[in-house]
């Protein structure tokens, strides 16, 4: 079974631009969660999608948004990029709720904002 | 604000040593406690998902215990090997719905 894939793996943007990151979950997994990892911080939860619906949202500004498609693939969008958005963005898939089931993580997208 | 604390922040041990780390989490509205191992240049990988007070889980030389009433979990590694070097993350699943991760314990095992 193929693992979780994320594209692109690396991205360099400038302040004010917007970016879209993509996540393809493991086949059969319906839940996709997104996390931000910055130096010195733990994984910060962004949002979780389940069957195309946003189930939970973390404490991030409205510039961070996401969606999930009918094939469970998910995208995350960040508009009006700021320097502080430079981070590793991880997505994770699970069969149902991410709270109960082990999450399978992708390799991440390293975003650098200049 | 829900807080998940892990200690120690980092740990250096010799090959063959046994070690343990702690994860503290809210003792109310508990649903699940996860442990993940995150090796450098790889993705976090699930070790255990624990849901019942008193749960003990084991995978090879690694085991974990859970006390939901007092809000802590221990992860034990018996006879550490260099390949155990990684950051170990715990995550609390509560009524908020999503997982809240601690900052991790970074383990370095010297040959």
Short mmCIF file of C-alpha atoms in Angstrom, two decimals:
data_model
loop_
_atom_site.label_atom_id
_atom_site.label_comp_id
_atom_site.label_asym_id
_atom_site.label_seq_id
_atom_site.Cartn_x
_atom_site.Cartn_y
_atom_site.Cartn_z
CA UNK A 1 0.00 0.00 0.00
CA UNK A 2 1.43 3.37 -0.96
CA UNK A 3 2.10 5.79 1.89
CA UNK A 4 1.01 9.37 2.31
CA UNK A 5 2.47 11.64 -0.34
CA UNK A 6 2.90 15.38 -0.24
CA UNK A 7 3.79 17.76 -3.03
CA UNK A 8 5.83 19.76 -3.46
CA UNK A 9 8.55 18.72 -1.04
CA UNK A 10 10.25 22.10 -1.01
CA UNK A 11 8.95 25.53 -1.81
CA UNK A 12 10.39 29.03 -1.72
CA UNK A 13 8.03 31.98 -1.82
CA UNK A 14 8.20 35.67 -1.03
CA UNK A 15 6.11 37.65 1.42
CA UNK A 16 2.65 38.46 0.18
CA UNK A 17 2.43 35.51 -2.19
CA UNK A 18 0.11 32.60 -1.73
CA UNK A 19 0.87 28.88 -1.76
CA UNK A 20 -1.03 25.63 -2.18
CA UNK A 21 0.22 22.36 -0.74
CA UNK A 22 -1.17 18.95 -1.64
CA UNK A 23 -1.58 15.74 0.32
CA UNK A 24 -2.65 12.33 -0.96
CA UNK A 25 -3.66 9.99 1.87
CA UNK A 26 -3.29 6.24 2.07
CA UNK A 27 -5.93 4.53 -0.02
CA UNK A 28 -9.07 3.99 2.05
CA UNK A 29 -8.23 6.66 4.62
CA UNK A 30 -10.91 9.31 4.89
CA UNK A 31 -9.36 11.65 7.46
CA UNK A 32 -6.57 14.07 6.63
CA UNK A 33 -5.00 16.34 9.24
CA UNK A 34 -2.52 19.15 8.64
CA UNK A 35 0.22 20.28 11.03
CA UNK A 36 2.81 23.03 11.11
CA UNK A 37 6.25 22.39 12.61
CA UNK A 38 8.52 25.33 13.43
CA UNK A 39 11.83 25.24 15.35
CA UNK A 40 11.26 24.89 19.08
CA UNK A 41 7.56 24.15 18.68
CA UNK A 42 5.71 20.88 18.66
CA UNK A 43 3.46 19.92 15.84
CA UNK A 44 0.76 22.59 15.74
CA UNK A 45 -2.61 21.39 14.49
CA UNK A 46 -4.05 23.33 11.55
CA UNK A 47 -7.18 21.44 10.56
CA UNK A 48 -8.71 18.04 9.95
CA UNK A 49 -10.88 17.04 7.03
CA UNK A 50 -13.12 14.00 6.91
CA UNK A 51 -15.28 13.09 3.93
CA UNK A 52 -14.78 16.54 2.37
CA UNK A 53 -15.86 18.37 5.54
CA UNK A 54 -13.67 20.31 7.90
CA UNK A 55 -14.07 18.56 11.20
CA UNK A 56 -11.71 20.59 13.39
CA UNK A 57 -9.68 23.74 13.08
CA UNK A 58 -6.66 24.85 15.06
CA UNK A 59 -5.78 28.32 16.25
CA UNK A 60 -4.42 29.77 13.02
CA UNK A 61 -5.48 32.93 11.16
CA UNK A 62 -7.94 32.82 8.31
CA UNK A 63 -5.05 33.05 5.82
CA UNK A 64 -4.73 29.30 6.33
CA UNK A 65 -7.43 27.31 4.62
CA UNK A 66 -7.92 23.85 3.26
CA UNK A 67 -10.22 21.54 1.45
CA UNK A 68 -10.68 17.86 0.75
CA UNK A 69 -11.82 16.27 -2.46
CA UNK A 70 -14.08 13.27 -3.03
CA UNK A 71 -11.03 11.00 -3.43
CA UNK A 72 -9.83 12.16 0.04
CA UNK A 73 -6.90 14.12 -1.38
CA UNK A 74 -6.48 17.37 0.48
CA UNK A 75 -5.01 20.76 -0.25
CA UNK A 76 -3.90 23.48 2.10
CA UNK A 77 -3.68 27.09 1.03
CA UNK A 78 -1.86 29.95 2.70
CA UNK A 79 -2.55 33.42 1.38
CA UNK A 80 -0.55 36.61 1.93
CA UNK A 81 2.50 34.75 3.16
CA UNK A 82 4.47 36.10 6.11
CA UNK A 83 8.03 35.32 7.15
CA UNK A 84 6.68 33.45 10.17
CA UNK A 85 4.91 30.97 7.88
CA UNK A 86 8.27 29.39 7.07
CA UNK A 87 7.90 25.89 8.44
CA UNK A 88 7.59 22.22 7.72
CA UNK A 89 4.00 21.36 6.88
CA UNK A 90 2.99 17.78 7.52
CA UNK A 91 -0.18 16.04 6.62
CA UNK A 92 -1.35 12.81 8.18
CA UNK A 93 -4.09 10.41 7.20
CA UNK A 94 -6.10 7.97 9.28
CA UNK A 95 -8.98 5.64 8.60
CA UNK A 96 -11.54 7.55 10.58
CA UNK A 97 -11.04 10.01 13.41
CA UNK A 98 -7.47 11.21 13.87
CA UNK A 99 -8.10 11.26 17.58
CA UNK A 100 -8.51 7.49 17.95
CA UNK A 101 -6.59 6.01 15.10
CA UNK A 102 -2.90 6.07 14.48
CA UNK A 103 -2.00 8.74 12.00
CA UNK A 104 0.24 8.07 9.03
CA UNK A 105 2.39 11.02 8.17
CA UNK A 106 3.67 12.19 4.84
CA UNK A 107 7.23 13.41 4.26
CA UNK A 108 6.21 17.05 4.60
CA UNK A 109 6.55 20.20 2.55
CA UNK A 110 9.33 22.57 3.63
CA UNK A 111 8.11 26.11 2.96
CA UNK A 112 10.55 29.01 3.07
CA UNK A 113 9.18 32.54 2.90
CA UNK A 114 11.69 35.23 1.96
CA UNK B 1 -5.47 26.09 26.81
CA UNK B 2 -4.74 22.37 26.78
CA UNK B 3 -1.11 21.55 27.39
CA UNK B 4 0.92 18.43 26.73
CA UNK B 5 4.32 18.39 28.39
CA UNK B 6 7.16 15.99 27.70
CA UNK B 7 10.27 15.48 29.78
CA UNK B 8 13.13 15.47 29.49
CA UNK B 9 13.59 17.65 26.43
CA UNK B 10 16.64 15.66 25.40
CA UNK B 11 18.49 12.62 26.59
CA UNK B 12 21.92 11.16 25.81
CA UNK B 13 22.48 7.51 26.71
CA UNK B 14 25.00 4.81 25.94
CA UNK B 15 24.15 1.78 23.85
CA UNK B 16 22.66 -0.86 26.12
CA UNK B 17 21.21 1.60 28.63
CA UNK B 18 17.52 1.46 29.42
CA UNK B 19 15.68 4.74 29.50
CA UNK B 20 12.26 6.27 29.95
CA UNK B 21 10.44 9.50 29.20
CA UNK B 22 7.31 11.13 30.51
CA UNK B 23 4.28 12.67 28.85
CA UNK B 24 1.86 14.74 30.95
CA UNK B 25 -1.57 15.62 29.64
CA UNK B 26 -4.96 16.86 30.90
CA UNK B 27 -6.65 14.27 33.11
CA UNK B 28 -10.16 15.27 32.03
CA UNK B 29 -12.02 14.63 28.77
CA UNK B 30 -9.53 11.95 27.78
CA UNK B 31 -10.05 9.94 24.61
CA UNK B 32 -6.63 8.64 23.53
CA UNK B 33 -2.90 9.05 23.98
CA UNK B 34 -0.56 8.50 21.04
CA UNK B 35 3.20 7.93 20.91
CA UNK B 36 5.18 8.59 17.73
CA UNK B 37 8.83 8.18 16.82
CA UNK B 38 10.33 10.78 14.48
CA UNK B 39 13.72 9.98 13.02
CA UNK B 40 15.73 12.67 11.28
CA UNK B 41 14.81 13.09 7.61
CA UNK B 42 11.85 10.74 7.97
CA UNK B 43 8.16 11.10 8.83
CA UNK B 44 6.73 10.57 12.31
CA UNK B 45 5.75 6.94 12.76
CA UNK B 46 3.13 5.67 15.19
CA UNK B 47 4.32 3.50 18.08
CA UNK B 48 1.21 3.17 20.23
CA UNK B 49 -2.33 4.44 20.57
CA UNK B 50 -3.64 3.94 24.09
CA UNK B 51 -7.18 4.53 25.25
CA UNK B 52 -7.75 2.77 28.59
CA UNK B 53 -6.46 3.73 32.01
CA UNK B 54 -3.82 1.21 33.04
CA UNK B 55 -3.08 0.25 29.44
CA UNK B 56 0.36 -1.19 28.82
CA UNK B 57 1.58 -1.71 25.27
CA UNK B 58 4.79 -3.24 23.99
CA UNK B 59 6.57 -3.35 20.65
CA UNK B 60 9.91 -5.11 20.77
CA UNK B 61 12.13 -3.29 23.28
CA UNK B 62 9.75 -0.34 23.56
CA UNK B 63 6.81 -0.26 25.94
CA UNK B 64 4.40 2.35 27.25
CA UNK B 65 2.06 2.74 30.20
CA UNK B 66 -0.93 5.00 30.67
CA UNK B 67 -2.49 6.65 33.72
CA UNK B 68 -5.47 8.72 32.63
CA UNK B 69 -6.60 9.60 36.16
CA UNK B 70 -3.39 11.47 36.94
CA UNK B 71 -2.66 12.42 33.35
CA UNK B 72 0.65 10.82 32.48
CA UNK B 73 2.20 8.19 30.26
CA UNK B 74 5.66 6.67 30.34
CA UNK B 75 7.60 5.35 27.38
CA UNK B 76 10.34 2.84 28.16
CA UNK B 77 13.16 1.66 25.93
CA UNK B 78 15.06 -1.38 27.12
CA UNK B 79 18.67 -1.82 26.02
CA UNK B 80 18.85 1.28 23.80
CA UNK B 81 20.44 0.89 20.38
CA UNK B 82 21.85 3.62 18.10
CA UNK B 83 18.89 3.08 15.76
CA UNK B 84 16.58 4.17 18.59
CA UNK B 85 17.98 7.69 18.22
CA UNK B 86 14.97 9.86 17.34
CA UNK B 87 12.53 12.36 18.74
CA UNK B 88 9.67 10.71 20.61
CA UNK B 89 6.39 12.58 20.50
CA UNK B 90 3.28 12.05 22.54
CA UNK B 91 -0.12 13.41 21.53
CA UNK B 92 -3.30 13.84 23.56
CA UNK B 93 -6.69 13.20 21.99
CA UNK B 94 -9.44 14.85 23.99
CA UNK B 95 -12.90 16.28 23.57
CA UNK B 96 -11.50 19.01 21.34
CA UNK B 97 -11.38 16.39 18.61
CA UNK B 98 -7.87 16.80 17.30
CA UNK B 99 -4.52 15.59 18.62
CA UNK B 100 -2.40 17.97 20.70
CA UNK B 101 1.27 17.13 20.46
CA UNK B 102 4.00 17.68 23.00
CA UNK B 103 7.34 19.13 21.89
CA UNK B 104 9.01 15.75 22.12
CA UNK B 105 11.97 14.12 23.81
CA UNK B 106 15.07 13.88 21.64
CA UNK B 107 16.98 10.68 22.34
CA UNK B 108 20.59 10.17 21.26
CA UNK B 109 22.13 6.74 21.75
CA UNK B 110 25.92 6.56 21.52
CA UNK B 111 27.52 3.32 20.34
#
